[in-house]
PDB file of C-alpha atoms in Angstrom:
ATOM      1  CA  MET A 286     -26.598 -37.681 -42.315  1.00  0.00           C
ATOM      2  CA  LYS A 287     -28.645 -34.646 -41.335  1.00  0.00           C
ATOM      3  CA  LYS A 288     -26.957 -34.585 -37.927  1.00  0.00           C
ATOM      4  CA  VAL A 289     -23.507 -34.675 -39.546  1.00  0.00           C
ATOM      5  CA  PHE A 290     -24.484 -31.785 -41.845  1.00  0.00           C
ATOM      6  CA  VAL A 291     -25.624 -29.692 -38.848  1.00  0.00           C
ATOM      7  CA  ILE A 292     -22.360 -30.387 -37.028  1.00  0.00           C
ATOM      8  CA  LEU A 293     -20.302 -29.391 -40.091  1.00  0.00           C
ATOM      9  CA  PHE A 294     -22.407 -26.259 -40.563  1.00  0.00           C
ATOM     10  CA  LEU A 295     -21.930 -25.191 -36.925  1.00  0.00           C
ATOM     11  CA  ALA A 296     -18.201 -25.912 -37.125  1.00  0.00           C
ATOM     12  CA  CYS A 297     -17.852 -23.744 -40.263  1.00  0.00           C
ATOM     13  CA  LEU A 298     -19.938 -20.993 -38.695  1.00  0.00           C
ATOM     14  CA  GLY A 299     -17.798 -21.056 -35.554  1.00  0.00           C
ATOM     15  CA  PHE A 300     -14.619 -20.884 -37.629  1.00  0.00           C
ATOM     16  CA  MET A 301     -15.943 -17.900 -39.618  1.00  0.00           C
ATOM     17  CA  ILE A 302     -16.850 -16.085 -36.399  1.00  0.00           C
ATOM     18  CA  TYR A 303     -13.368 -16.811 -35.038  1.00  0.00           C
ATOM     19  CA  LEU A 304     -11.755 -15.366 -38.190  1.00  0.00           C
ATOM     20  CA  PHE A 305     -13.956 -12.267 -37.989  1.00  0.00           C
ATOM     21  CA  VAL A 306     -13.219 -11.637 -34.306  1.00  0.00           C
ATOM     22  CA  SER A 307      -9.516 -12.320 -34.799  1.00  0.00           C
ATOM     23  CA  ASP A 308      -9.321  -9.986 -37.802  1.00  0.00           C
ATOM     24  CA  TYR A 309     -11.297  -7.294 -35.937  1.00  0.00           C
ATOM     25  CA  SER A 310      -9.003  -7.591 -32.924  1.00  0.00           C
ATOM     26  CA  ASP A 311      -5.875  -7.437 -35.095  1.00  0.00           C
ATOM     27  CA  ASN A 312      -7.197  -4.356 -36.862  1.00  0.00           C
ATOM     28  CA  THR A 313      -8.466  -2.477 -33.827  1.00  0.00           C
ATOM     29  CA  GLU A 314      -5.435  -3.042 -31.591  1.00  0.00           C
ATOM     30  CA  PRO A 315      -3.036  -0.957 -33.744  1.00  0.00           C
ATOM     31  CA  VAL A 316      -5.729   1.744 -34.032  1.00  0.00           C
ATOM     32  CA  ALA A 317      -6.150   1.856 -30.246  1.00  0.00           C
ATOM     33  CA  LYS A 318      -2.387   2.089 -29.748  1.00  0.00           C
ATOM     34  CA  ASN A 319      -2.174   4.862 -32.333  1.00  0.00           C
ATOM     35  CA  LEU A 320      -4.993   6.820 -30.671  1.00  0.00           C
ATOM     36  CA  THR A 321      -3.240   6.536 -27.308  1.00  0.00           C
ATOM     37  CA  ALA A 322       0.042   7.676 -28.846  1.00  0.00           C
ATOM     38  CA  GLU A 323      -1.675  10.656 -30.480  1.00  0.00           C
ATOM     39  CA  GLN A 324      -3.414  11.534 -27.209  1.00  0.00           C
ATOM     40  CA  ASN A 325      -0.099  11.472 -25.345  1.00  0.00           C
ATOM     41  CA  LYS A 326       1.641  13.461 -28.090  1.00  0.00           C
ATOM     42  CA  TYR A 327      -0.834  16.331 -28.098  1.00  0.00           C
ATOM     43  CA  SER A 328      -1.261  16.288 -24.319  1.00  0.00           C
ATOM     44  CA  ASN A 329       2.503  16.758 -24.003  1.00  0.00           C
ATOM     45  CA  ILE A 330       2.248  19.711 -26.367  1.00  0.00           C
ATOM     46  CA  CYS A 331      -0.586  21.180 -24.301  1.00  0.00           C
ATOM     47  CA  ASP A 332       1.373  20.678 -21.118  1.00  0.00           C
ATOM     48  CA  THR A 333       3.991  23.174 -22.286  1.00  0.00           C
ATOM     49  CA  ILE A 334       1.455  25.858 -21.284  1.00  0.00           C
ATOM     50  CA  THR A 335       2.823  27.378 -18.074  1.00  0.00           C
ATOM     51  CA  THR A 336      -0.318  28.985 -16.660  1.00  0.00           C
ATOM     52  CA  VAL A 337      -3.635  27.624 -15.381  1.00  0.00           C
ATOM     53  CA  GLU A 338      -6.772  29.463 -16.455  1.00  0.00           C
ATOM     54  CA  GLY A 339     -10.457  28.692 -16.190  1.00  0.00           C
ATOM     55  CA  GLN A 340     -10.627  28.202 -12.407  1.00  0.00           C
ATOM     56  CA  PRO A 341     -10.600  24.406 -11.824  1.00  0.00           C
ATOM     57  CA  PHE A 342     -13.382  23.014  -9.644  1.00  0.00           C
ATOM     58  CA  LEU A 343     -13.051  21.720  -6.093  1.00  0.00           C
ATOM     59  CA  LEU A 344     -15.488  19.359  -4.400  1.00  0.00           C
ATOM     60  CA  PHE A 345     -15.526  19.165  -0.598  1.00  0.00           C
ATOM     61  CA  THR A 346     -16.798  15.809   0.692  1.00  0.00           C
ATOM     62  CA  ASP A 347     -17.265  14.264   4.151  1.00  0.00           C
ATOM     63  CA  PHE A 348     -17.047  17.647   5.922  1.00  0.00           C
ATOM     64  CA  LYS A 349     -19.452  19.308   8.307  1.00  0.00           C
ATOM     65  CA  PRO A 350     -20.896  22.519   6.815  1.00  0.00           C
ATOM     66  CA  SER A 351     -19.343  24.518   9.663  1.00  0.00           C
ATOM     67  CA  GLU A 352     -15.888  23.333   8.572  1.00  0.00           C
ATOM     68  CA  TYR A 353     -16.092  25.024   5.185  1.00  0.00           C
ATOM     69  CA  LYS A 354     -18.131  28.071   6.184  1.00  0.00           C
ATOM     70  CA  ASP A 355     -15.006  30.192   5.654  1.00  0.00           C
ATOM     71  CA  LEU A 356     -12.334  28.926   3.260  1.00  0.00           C
ATOM     72  CA  LYS A 357      -9.011  30.707   2.983  1.00  0.00           C
ATOM     73  CA  PHE A 358      -7.071  30.351  -0.268  1.00  0.00           C
ATOM     74  CA  GLN A 359      -3.411  31.263  -0.762  1.00  0.00           C
ATOM     75  CA  ILE A 360      -0.881  30.794  -3.553  1.00  0.00           C
ATOM     76  CA  LEU A 361       2.475  29.331  -2.548  1.00  0.00           C
ATOM     77  CA  ARG A 362       5.032  30.626  -5.061  1.00  0.00           C
ATOM     78  CA  ASN A 363       8.798  30.646  -4.630  1.00  0.00           C
ATOM     79  CA  LYS A 364       8.308  29.592  -0.982  1.00  0.00           C
ATOM     80  CA  LYS A 365       6.139  32.671  -0.282  1.00  0.00           C
ATOM     81  CA  LEU A 366       2.376  32.799   0.391  1.00  0.00           C
ATOM     82  CA  ILE A 367       0.614  35.438  -1.701  1.00  0.00           C
ATOM     83  CA  GLU A 368      -2.872  36.545  -2.774  1.00  0.00           C
ATOM     84  CA  ASP A 369      -4.910  35.652   0.324  1.00  0.00           C
ATOM     85  CA  THR A 370      -8.573  35.141  -0.576  1.00  0.00           C
ATOM     86  CA  VAL A 371     -11.443  34.122   1.718  1.00  0.00           C
ATOM     87  CA  LEU A 372     -14.636  32.527   0.387  1.00  0.00           C
ATOM     88  CA  LYS A 373     -17.702  32.471   2.629  1.00  0.00           C
ATOM     89  CA  ASN A 374     -20.284  29.720   2.273  1.00  0.00           C
ATOM     90  CA  ASN A 375     -23.643  30.735   3.713  1.00  0.00           C
ATOM     91  CA  TYR A 376     -25.955  28.524   1.702  1.00  0.00           C
ATOM     92  CA  SER A 377     -24.781  24.888   1.507  1.00  0.00           C
ATOM     93  CA  PRO A 378     -25.906  22.675   4.422  1.00  0.00           C
ATOM     94  CA  ASP A 379     -24.716  19.461   2.746  1.00  0.00           C
ATOM     95  CA  ARG A 380     -21.635  17.300   3.143  1.00  0.00           C
ATOM     96  CA  LEU A 381     -20.886  18.042  -0.512  1.00  0.00           C
ATOM     97  CA  TYR A 382     -19.795  21.528  -1.494  1.00  0.00           C
ATOM     98  CA  ARG A 383     -18.601  22.431  -5.002  1.00  0.00           C
ATOM     99  CA  LEU A 384     -16.787  25.638  -5.851  1.00  0.00           C
ATOM    100  CA  LYS A 385     -14.155  27.076  -8.168  1.00  0.00           C
ATOM    101  CA  ILE A 386     -10.576  27.903  -7.190  1.00  0.00           C
ATOM    102  CA  PRO A 387     -10.841  31.711  -6.805  1.00  0.00           C
ATOM    103  CA  TYR A 388      -7.918  32.591  -9.077  1.00  0.00           C
ATOM    104  CA  LYS A 389      -8.560  33.286 -12.745  1.00  0.00           C
ATOM    105  CA  ARG A 390      -4.906  32.739 -13.572  1.00  0.00           C
ATOM    106  CA  PHE A 391      -1.930  31.194 -11.762  1.00  0.00           C
ATOM    107  CA  TYR A 392       1.215  29.292 -12.663  1.00  0.00           C
ATOM    108  CA  LYS A 393       1.139  25.545 -13.211  1.00  0.00           C
ATOM    109  CA  THR A 394       4.045  25.212 -10.761  1.00  0.00           C
ATOM    110  CA  ASP A 395       2.171  27.052  -7.992  1.00  0.00           C
ATOM    111  CA  THR A 396       0.733  25.286  -4.971  1.00  0.00           C
ATOM    112  CA  ILE A 397      -2.714  26.385  -3.819  1.00  0.00           C
ATOM    113  CA  ILE A 398      -3.161  26.243  -0.032  1.00  0.00           C
ATOM    114  CA  VAL A 399      -6.733  25.853   1.249  1.00  0.00           C
ATOM    115  CA  THR A 400      -7.475  26.341   4.946  1.00  0.00           C
ATOM    116  CA  THR A 401     -10.868  25.390   6.392  1.00  0.00           C
ATOM    117  CA  SER A 402     -12.793  27.142   9.171  1.00  0.00           C
ATOM    118  CA  ASN A 403     -11.333  24.725  11.739  1.00  0.00           C
ATOM    119  CA  ASN A 404      -7.782  25.294  10.463  1.00  0.00           C
ATOM    120  CA  LEU A 405      -7.330  22.133   8.394  1.00  0.00           C
ATOM    121  CA  LYS A 406      -4.890  22.706   5.547  1.00  0.00           C
ATOM    122  CA  PHE A 407      -4.824  21.171   2.078  1.00  0.00           C
ATOM    123  CA  SER A 408      -2.131  21.595  -0.569  1.00  0.00           C
ATOM    124  CA  LEU A 409      -3.226  21.508  -4.227  1.00  0.00           C
ATOM    125  CA  SER A 410      -0.449  20.939  -6.770  1.00  0.00           C
ATOM    126  CA  GLY A 411       0.500  19.029  -9.913  1.00  0.00           C
ATOM    127  CA  PHE A 412      -1.755  21.029 -12.231  1.00  0.00           C
ATOM    128  CA  HIS A 413      -1.343  20.059 -15.881  1.00  0.00           C
ATOM    129  CA  HIS A 414      -3.009  20.237 -19.285  1.00  0.00           C
ATOM    130  CA  GLU A 415      -4.472  17.570 -21.527  1.00  0.00           C
ATOM    131  CA  ALA A 416      -5.628  17.556 -25.143  1.00  0.00           C
ATOM    132  CA  LEU A 417      -9.093  17.071 -26.583  1.00  0.00           C
ATOM    133  CA  LEU A 418      -8.611  15.661 -30.084  1.00  0.00           C
ATOM    134  CA  GLU A 419     -10.780  16.074 -33.160  1.00  0.00           C
ATOM    135  CA  TYR A 420     -10.436  13.284 -35.725  1.00  0.00           C
ATOM    136  CA  GLY A 421     -10.973  13.279 -39.455  1.00  0.00           C
ATOM    137  CA  GLN A 422     -12.578  10.644 -41.682  1.00  0.00           C
ATOM    138  CA  PHE A 423      -9.503   8.407 -41.653  1.00  0.00           C
ATOM    139  CA  GLU A 424      -8.837   8.560 -37.891  1.00  0.00           C
ATOM    140  CA  ASN A 425      -6.272  11.311 -38.413  1.00  0.00           C
ATOM    141  CA  VAL A 426      -6.055  14.217 -35.985  1.00  0.00           C
ATOM    142  CA  ILE A 427      -7.271  17.402 -37.674  1.00  0.00           C
ATOM    143  CA  ASN A 428      -7.454  19.637 -34.609  1.00  0.00           C
ATOM    144  CA  HIS A 429      -6.865  19.682 -30.861  1.00  0.00           C
ATOM    145  CA  GLN A 430      -7.842  21.837 -27.921  1.00  0.00           C
ATOM    146  CA  CYS A 431      -6.010  22.159 -24.626  1.00  0.00           C
ATOM    147  CA  TYR A 432      -7.768  22.110 -21.270  1.00  0.00           C
ATOM    148  CA  VAL A 433      -6.759  21.968 -17.612  1.00  0.00           C
ATOM    149  CA  SER A 434      -6.972  18.397 -16.329  1.00  0.00           C
ATOM    150  CA  GLU A 435      -9.394  17.696 -13.487  1.00  0.00           C
ATOM    151  CA  SER A 436      -6.801  15.359 -12.015  1.00  0.00           C
ATOM    152  CA  TYR A 437      -4.207  16.902  -9.716  1.00  0.00           C
ATOM    153  CA  THR A 438      -2.605  16.253  -6.335  1.00  0.00           C
ATOM    154  CA  ILE A 439      -4.188  17.113  -2.985  1.00  0.00           C
ATOM    155  CA  ASN A 440      -2.073  16.345   0.084  1.00  0.00           C
ATOM    156  CA  LYS A 441       0.068  13.777  -1.806  1.00  0.00           C
ATOM    157  CA  SER A 442      -2.958  11.989  -3.296  1.00  0.00           C
ATOM    158  CA  ILE A 443      -3.988  12.165  -6.945  1.00  0.00           C
ATOM    159  CA  THR A 444      -7.671  13.034  -7.102  1.00  0.00           C
ATOM    160  CA  LYS A 445     -10.109  14.639  -9.526  1.00  0.00           C
ATOM    161  CA  GLY A 446     -10.514  17.854  -7.597  1.00  0.00           C
ATOM    162  CA  LYS A 447     -12.041  16.140  -4.546  1.00  0.00           C
ATOM    163  CA  ILE A 448     -11.028  17.334  -1.095  1.00  0.00           C
ATOM    164  CA  SER A 449     -11.978  14.545   1.281  1.00  0.00           C
ATOM    165  CA  ARG A 450     -11.837  14.493   5.050  1.00  0.00           C
ATOM    166  CA  TYR A 451      -9.571  11.488   4.632  1.00  0.00           C
ATOM    167  CA  LEU A 452      -6.855  13.633   3.082  1.00  0.00           C
ATOM    168  CA  ILE A 453      -6.421  15.529   6.363  1.00  0.00           C
ATOM    169  CA  GLU A 454      -2.845  15.607   7.640  1.00  0.00           C
ATOM    170  CA  LEU A 455      -2.697  16.465  11.317  1.00  0.00           C
ATOM    171  CA  PRO A 456       0.634  17.680  12.755  1.00  0.00           C
ATOM    172  CA  SER A 457       0.719  14.572  14.954  1.00  0.00           C
ATOM    173  CA  SER A 458       0.347  12.205  12.002  1.00  0.00           C
ATOM    174  CA  LYS A 459       1.885  14.209   9.146  1.00  0.00           C
ATOM    175  CA  ASN A 460       5.132  12.231   9.226  1.00  0.00           C
ATOM    176  CA  LYS A 461       3.341   8.873   9.548  1.00  0.00           C
ATOM    177  CA  ARG A 462       1.139   8.935   6.447  1.00  0.00           C
ATOM    178  CA  LEU A 463       2.729   8.628   3.021  1.00  0.00           C
ATOM    179  CA  LYS A 464      -0.370   8.983   0.854  1.00  0.00           C
ATOM    180  CA  PHE A 465      -4.065   8.248   0.416  1.00  0.00           C
ATOM    181  CA  VAL A 466      -5.239   6.081  -2.493  1.00  0.00           C
ATOM    182  CA  ASN A 467      -8.701   6.718  -3.887  1.00  0.00           C
ATOM    183  CA  PRO A 468     -10.972   3.806  -4.918  1.00  0.00           C
ATOM    184  CA  GLY A 469     -11.810   3.287  -8.573  1.00  0.00           C
ATOM    185  CA  THR A 470      -8.230   3.970  -9.682  1.00  0.00           C
ATOM    186  CA  LYS A 471      -5.658   1.608 -11.199  1.00  0.00           C
ATOM    187  CA  GLU A 472      -3.391   2.308  -8.247  1.00  0.00           C
ATOM    188  CA  PHE A 473      -6.101   1.116  -5.839  1.00  0.00           C
ATOM    189  CA  ASP A 474      -6.819  -2.051  -7.856  1.00  0.00           C
ATOM    190  CA  ASN A 475      -3.131  -2.959  -8.158  1.00  0.00           C
ATOM    191  CA  LEU A 476      -2.554  -2.351  -4.463  1.00  0.00           C
ATOM    192  CA  ASN A 477      -5.610  -4.363  -3.433  1.00  0.00           C
ATOM    193  CA  GLN A 478      -4.297  -7.445  -5.260  1.00  0.00           C
ATOM    194  CA  LYS A 479      -1.085  -7.393  -3.223  1.00  0.00           C
ATOM    195  CA  LEU A 480      -2.576  -6.902   0.250  1.00  0.00           C
ATOM    196  CA  LYS A 481      -2.951  -9.731   2.771  1.00  0.00           C
ATOM    197  CA  ILE A 482      -6.449  -8.515   3.655  1.00  0.00           C
ATOM    198  CA  ASN A 483      -8.093  -7.815   0.290  1.00  0.00           C
ATOM    199  CA  LEU A 484     -11.155  -5.643  -0.202  1.00  0.00           C
ATOM    200  CA  ASN A 485     -13.648  -8.529  -0.101  1.00  0.00           C
ATOM    201  CA  THR A 486     -12.255  -9.707   3.250  1.00  0.00           C
ATOM    202  CA  ALA A 487     -12.244  -6.151   4.602  1.00  0.00           C
ATOM    203  CA  GLN A 488     -15.900  -5.743   3.633  1.00  0.00           C
ATOM    204  CA  GLU A 489     -16.748  -8.961   5.507  1.00  0.00           C
ATOM    205  CA  ILE A 490     -14.921  -7.666   8.597  1.00  0.00           C
ATOM    206  CA  PHE A 491     -16.880  -4.433   8.274  1.00  0.00           C
ATOM    207  CA  ARG A 492     -20.213  -6.286   8.097  1.00  0.00           C
ATOM    208  CA  GLU A 493     -19.365  -8.411  11.127  1.00  0.00           C
ATOM    209  CA  ASN A 494     -18.644  -5.289  13.174  1.00  0.00           C
ATOM    210  CA  ARG A 495     -21.213  -2.877  11.847  1.00  0.00           C
ATOM    211  CA  LYS A 496     -23.039  -0.699  14.338  1.00  0.00           C
ATOM    212  CA  ASN A 497     -26.049   0.231  12.255  1.00  0.00           C
ATOM    213  CA  LYS A 498     -28.556  -2.629  12.658  1.00  0.00           C
ATOM    214  CA  LYS A 499     -31.437  -0.982  10.767  1.00  0.00           C
ATOM    215  CA  PHE A 500     -29.842  -1.041   7.332  1.00  0.00           C
ATOM    216  CA  GLU A 501     -26.413  -1.771   5.916  1.00  0.00           C
ATOM    217  CA  SER A 502     -24.518   1.405   5.142  1.00  0.00           C
ATOM    218  CA  GLN A 503     -21.022   0.826   3.800  1.00  0.00           C
ATOM    219  CA  ILE A 504     -19.066   3.468   1.878  1.00  0.00           C
ATOM    220  CA  LEU A 505     -15.533   2.717   0.724  1.00  0.00           C
ATOM    221  CA  CYS A 506     -13.374   5.852   0.985  1.00  0.00           C
ATOM    222  CA  GLY A 507      -9.923   4.475   0.079  1.00  0.00           C
ATOM    223  CA  ILE A 508      -6.658   3.167   1.500  1.00  0.00           C
ATOM    224  CA  GLU A 509      -4.288   5.203   3.633  1.00  0.00           C
ATOM    225  CA  ILE A 510      -0.624   4.263   3.214  1.00  0.00           C
ATOM    226  CA  LEU A 511       1.418   4.709   6.382  1.00  0.00           C
ATOM    227  CA  LYS A 512       5.117   4.260   7.022  1.00  0.00           C
ATOM    228  CA  ASN A 513       4.333   1.212   9.138  1.00  0.00           C
ATOM    229  CA  GLY A 514       1.435  -0.286   7.179  1.00  0.00           C
ATOM    230  CA  SER A 515      -1.891   0.619   5.591  1.00  0.00           C
ATOM    231  CA  ASN A 516      -5.626   0.701   6.343  1.00  0.00           C
ATOM    232  CA  TYR A 517      -8.868   0.512   4.415  1.00  0.00           C
ATOM    233  CA  ILE A 518     -11.140   3.415   5.313  1.00  0.00           C
ATOM    234  CA  PHE A 519     -14.933   3.020   5.277  1.00  0.00           C
ATOM    235  CA  GLU A 520     -17.868   5.155   6.368  1.00  0.00           C
ATOM    236  CA  GLU A 521     -21.040   3.945   8.099  1.00  0.00           C
ATOM    237  CA  GLU A 522     -24.139   6.085   8.520  1.00  0.00           C
ATOM    238  CA  THR A 523     -25.609   6.095  12.043  1.00  0.00           C
ATOM    239  CA  GLU A 524     -29.069   4.580  12.574  1.00  0.00           C
ATOM    240  CA  ASN A 525     -30.745   7.967  13.051  1.00  0.00           C
ATOM    241  CA  GLY A 526     -28.998   9.258   9.937  1.00  0.00           C
ATOM    242  CA  ASP A 527     -27.583  12.386  11.571  1.00  0.00           C
ATOM    243  CA  HIS A 528     -23.905  11.715  10.770  1.00  0.00           C
ATOM    244  CA  PHE A 529     -21.345   9.181   9.520  1.00  0.00           C
ATOM    245  CA  GLU A 530     -18.757   7.291  11.547  1.00  0.00           C
ATOM    246  CA  THR A 531     -15.409   6.199  10.155  1.00  0.00           C
ATOM    247  CA  VAL A 532     -14.072   2.657  10.239  1.00  0.00           C
ATOM    248  CA  THR A 533     -10.482   1.619   9.547  1.00  0.00           C
ATOM    249  CA  ILE A 534      -9.409  -1.971   8.848  1.00  0.00           C
ATOM    250  CA  ASN A 535      -5.736  -2.869   8.848  1.00  0.00           C
ATOM    251  CA  THR A 536      -4.687  -4.471   5.561  1.00  0.00           C
ATOM    252  CA  GLU A 537      -2.238  -6.833   7.304  1.00  0.00           C
ATOM    253  CA  SER A 538      -3.983  -7.907  10.516  1.00  0.00           C
ATOM    254  CA  GLY A 539      -7.626  -7.032   9.841  1.00  0.00           C
ATOM    255  CA  GLU A 540      -7.730  -4.917  13.024  1.00  0.00           C
ATOM    256  CA  PHE A 541     -10.980  -2.939  13.208  1.00  0.00           C
ATOM    257  CA  LYS A 542     -11.213   0.603  14.619  1.00  0.00           C
ATOM    258  CA  ARG A 543     -14.122   3.046  14.765  1.00  0.00           C
ATOM    259  CA  TYR A 544     -13.988   6.859  14.889  1.00  0.00           C
ATOM    260  CA  THR A 545     -16.912   9.163  15.662  1.00  0.00           C
ATOM    261  CA  ASP A 546     -15.054  12.214  14.337  1.00  0.00           C
ATOM    262  CA  TYR A 547     -12.162  11.018  12.145  1.00  0.00           C
ATOM    263  CA  PRO A 548      -9.281  11.657  12.484  1.00  0.00           C
ATOM    264  CA  PHE A 549      -9.807  13.491  15.782  1.00  0.00           C
ATOM    265  CA  HIS A 550     -11.822  10.927  17.791  1.00  0.00           C
TER     266      HIS A 550
END
């Protein structure tokens, strides 16, 4: 009898938990949808602002310090380049270099052209505004502030202000590459599910061909989309730690290629 009582008690407890979770889910789902709708509504209002102020940040990654020693900035407006500005970097020896776009105010429709010391060019566009919402006691919006989104387009790829070496478009390959997809995005995850060689398989191929035998160094950089296919791009640190080499793995065939100075060699 005691065993039957315990079973009935656990069954009732389980049912009560189910009702609580179900009710919580039913109540929170409309709230979440409403919050998203409000966020979109006010962000659309903010995006009617035509100018960009506050100097958005840029982060250079994967570059040699000598490549961003002198950075030339220009504004492309109405098909004309204006306001040439050169920033000199004499203090950052790292592969990471953070700075602000050197224009206190420009139009949202402008394209910012950045040219590195070794004449690599990057186009920054798609600037837009988003809303930061302040909610009242009953989840109603009582105030909002507009700010420039960190997410914009660099050389056809949507990125949070990160200029990567893997966004380089050389004249010889400019018409071959369609875009570069950054990891950790929905676009990357959706694409990875459709590829013949998925990320797990690509990582295995990388491990089988790795050059560094002292320790495993594997950095996923993204996927480059070409007119005739696509490749995963990884980085591997050399054994002496003095630089990184680039590895590409074809998403269709699994073909493995190594570059000592991507995309040049």
